[in-house]
Coordinates of C-alpha atoms and ligand atoms in Angstrom, one line a residue:
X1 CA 172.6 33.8 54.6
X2 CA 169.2 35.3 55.8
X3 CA 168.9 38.6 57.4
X4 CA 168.0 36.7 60.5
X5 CA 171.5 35.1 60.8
X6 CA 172.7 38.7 60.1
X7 CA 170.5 40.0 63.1
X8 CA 171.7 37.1 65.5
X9 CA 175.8 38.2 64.7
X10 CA 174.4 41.9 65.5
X11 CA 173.1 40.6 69.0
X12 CA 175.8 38.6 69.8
X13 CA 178.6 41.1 68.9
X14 CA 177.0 43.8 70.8
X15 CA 177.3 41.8 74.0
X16 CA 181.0 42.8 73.1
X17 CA 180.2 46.2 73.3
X18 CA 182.3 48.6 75.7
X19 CA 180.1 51.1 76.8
X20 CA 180.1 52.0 80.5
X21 CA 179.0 55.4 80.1
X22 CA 175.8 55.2 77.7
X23 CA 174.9 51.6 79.1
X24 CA 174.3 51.2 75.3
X25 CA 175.1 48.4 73.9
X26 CA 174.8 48.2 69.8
X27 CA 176.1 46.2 67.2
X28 CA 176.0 46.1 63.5
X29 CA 176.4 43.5 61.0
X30 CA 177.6 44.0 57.1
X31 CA 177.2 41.1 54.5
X32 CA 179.9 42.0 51.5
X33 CA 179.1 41.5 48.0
X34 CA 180.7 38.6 48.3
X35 CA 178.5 37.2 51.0
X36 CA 180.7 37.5 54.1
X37 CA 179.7 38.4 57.2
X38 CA 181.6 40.8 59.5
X39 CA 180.4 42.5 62.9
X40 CA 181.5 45.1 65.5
X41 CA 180.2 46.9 68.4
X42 CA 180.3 50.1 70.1
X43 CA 183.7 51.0 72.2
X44 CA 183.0 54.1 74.1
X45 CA 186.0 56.6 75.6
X46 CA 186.3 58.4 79.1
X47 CA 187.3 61.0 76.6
X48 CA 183.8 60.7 75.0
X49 CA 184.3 62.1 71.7
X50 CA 186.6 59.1 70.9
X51 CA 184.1 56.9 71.2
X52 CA 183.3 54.4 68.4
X53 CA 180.2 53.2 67.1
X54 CA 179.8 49.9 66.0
X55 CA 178.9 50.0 62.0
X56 CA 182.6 51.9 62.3
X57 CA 183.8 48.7 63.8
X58 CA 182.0 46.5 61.7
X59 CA 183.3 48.7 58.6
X60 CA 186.9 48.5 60.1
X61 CA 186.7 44.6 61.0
X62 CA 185.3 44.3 56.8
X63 CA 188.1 45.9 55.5
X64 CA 190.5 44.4 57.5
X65 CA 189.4 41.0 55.9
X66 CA 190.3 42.3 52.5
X67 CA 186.7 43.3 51.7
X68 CA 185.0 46.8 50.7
X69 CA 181.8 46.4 49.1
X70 CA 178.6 46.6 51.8
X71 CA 175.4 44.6 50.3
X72 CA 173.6 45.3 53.5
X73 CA 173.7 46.0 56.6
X74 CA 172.1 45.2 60.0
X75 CA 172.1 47.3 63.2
X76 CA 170.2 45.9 66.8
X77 CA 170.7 47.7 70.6
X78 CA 170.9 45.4 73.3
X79 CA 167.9 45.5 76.1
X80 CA 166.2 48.1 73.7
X81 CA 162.9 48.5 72.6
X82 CA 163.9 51.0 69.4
X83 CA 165.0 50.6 66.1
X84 CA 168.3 51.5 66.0
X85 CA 168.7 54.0 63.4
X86 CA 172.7 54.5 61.9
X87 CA 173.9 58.3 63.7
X88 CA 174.7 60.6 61.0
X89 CA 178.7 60.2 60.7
X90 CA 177.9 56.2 60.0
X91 CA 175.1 56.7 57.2
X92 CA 178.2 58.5 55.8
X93 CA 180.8 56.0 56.8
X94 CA 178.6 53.3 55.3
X95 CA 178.6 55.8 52.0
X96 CA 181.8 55.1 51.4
X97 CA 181.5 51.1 51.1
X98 CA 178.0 50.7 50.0
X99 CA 175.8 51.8 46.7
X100 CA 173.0 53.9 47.3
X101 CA 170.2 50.7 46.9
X102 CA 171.5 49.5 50.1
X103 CA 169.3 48.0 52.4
X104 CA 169.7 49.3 56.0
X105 CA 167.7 46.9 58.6
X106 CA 167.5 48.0 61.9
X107 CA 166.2 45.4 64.2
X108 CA 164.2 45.2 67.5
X109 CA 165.1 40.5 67.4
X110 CA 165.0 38.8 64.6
X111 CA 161.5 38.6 63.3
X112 CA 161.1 42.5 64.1
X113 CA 162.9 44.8 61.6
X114 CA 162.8 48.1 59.2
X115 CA 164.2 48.3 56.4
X116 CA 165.1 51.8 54.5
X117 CA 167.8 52.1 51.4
X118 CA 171.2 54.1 52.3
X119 CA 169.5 56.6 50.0
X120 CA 166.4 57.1 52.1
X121 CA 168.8 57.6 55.2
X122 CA 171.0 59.8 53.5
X123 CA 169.6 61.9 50.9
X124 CA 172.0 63.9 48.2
X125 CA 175.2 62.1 49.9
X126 CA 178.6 63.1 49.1
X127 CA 180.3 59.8 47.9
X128 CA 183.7 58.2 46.4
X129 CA 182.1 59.5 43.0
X130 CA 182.5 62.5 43.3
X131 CA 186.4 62.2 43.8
X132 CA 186.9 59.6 40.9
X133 CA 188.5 61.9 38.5
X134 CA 190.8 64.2 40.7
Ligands
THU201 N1 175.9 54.1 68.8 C1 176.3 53.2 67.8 O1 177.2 52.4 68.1 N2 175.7 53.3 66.6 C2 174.7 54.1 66.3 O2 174.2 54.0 65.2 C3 174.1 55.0 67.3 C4 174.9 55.1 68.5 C5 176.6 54.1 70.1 C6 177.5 55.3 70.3 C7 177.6 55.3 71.8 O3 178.6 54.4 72.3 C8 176.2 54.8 72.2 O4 175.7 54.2 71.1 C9 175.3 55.9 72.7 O5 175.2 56.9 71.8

């Protein structure tokens, strides 16, 4: 599965988005060690702070399917002309399911896409590691 088929998923989820209050629409895609594919989009809150972004969803929707290793992962905005970069609680959320080597796309279609490593995005991370012992 190319990361173009990944981007598409990320498109057409975030037309699923919920977001009446930002108007922005975003969606994420995470391909699993194992080479599935699972996608989720941003649900906003008239209480704002309990809005959700969508690598959360994404991240919930994976583990719901039984899965827990992220590969990689894509993120797009809908009617956007940025690069969606991950917010700083979802670099960390993506920590959690995902080795430091892994590649973070975010994409402005399908052929226009950055690439940096969860590392690069999220330098000195806590992780799962450090709690392996306790
Ligand atoms: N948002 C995401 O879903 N992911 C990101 O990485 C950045 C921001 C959402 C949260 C909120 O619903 C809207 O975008 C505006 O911040």
């Amino acid at each position: 599965m190319s990361i173009e088929n990944m981007i598409e998923a990320a498109f057409d989820i975030a037309e699923c988005a919920y977001a009446p209050y930002s108007k922005f629409k975003v969606g994420a895609c995470i391909k699993t060690a194992n080479g599935k594919l699972y996608t989720g989009c941003n649900v906003e809150n008239a209480s704002y702070g309990l809005s959700t972004c969508a690598e959360a969803s994404a991240v919930i929707e994976m583990l719901c399917h039984k899965e827990q290793a992220i590969a990689k992962i894509v993120i797009v905005g809908l009617d956007c002309d940025d690069y969606i970069s991950p917010c700083g609680a979802c670099r960390q959320r993506i920590r959690e399911f995902a080795p430091l080597d892994t590649p973070i796309h975010m994409a402005k279609s399908t052929t226009d896409y950055i690439t940096h490593t969860l590392e690069a995005l999220l330098p000195l991370s806590f992780g799962p590691q450090f709690l392996e012992n306790k």
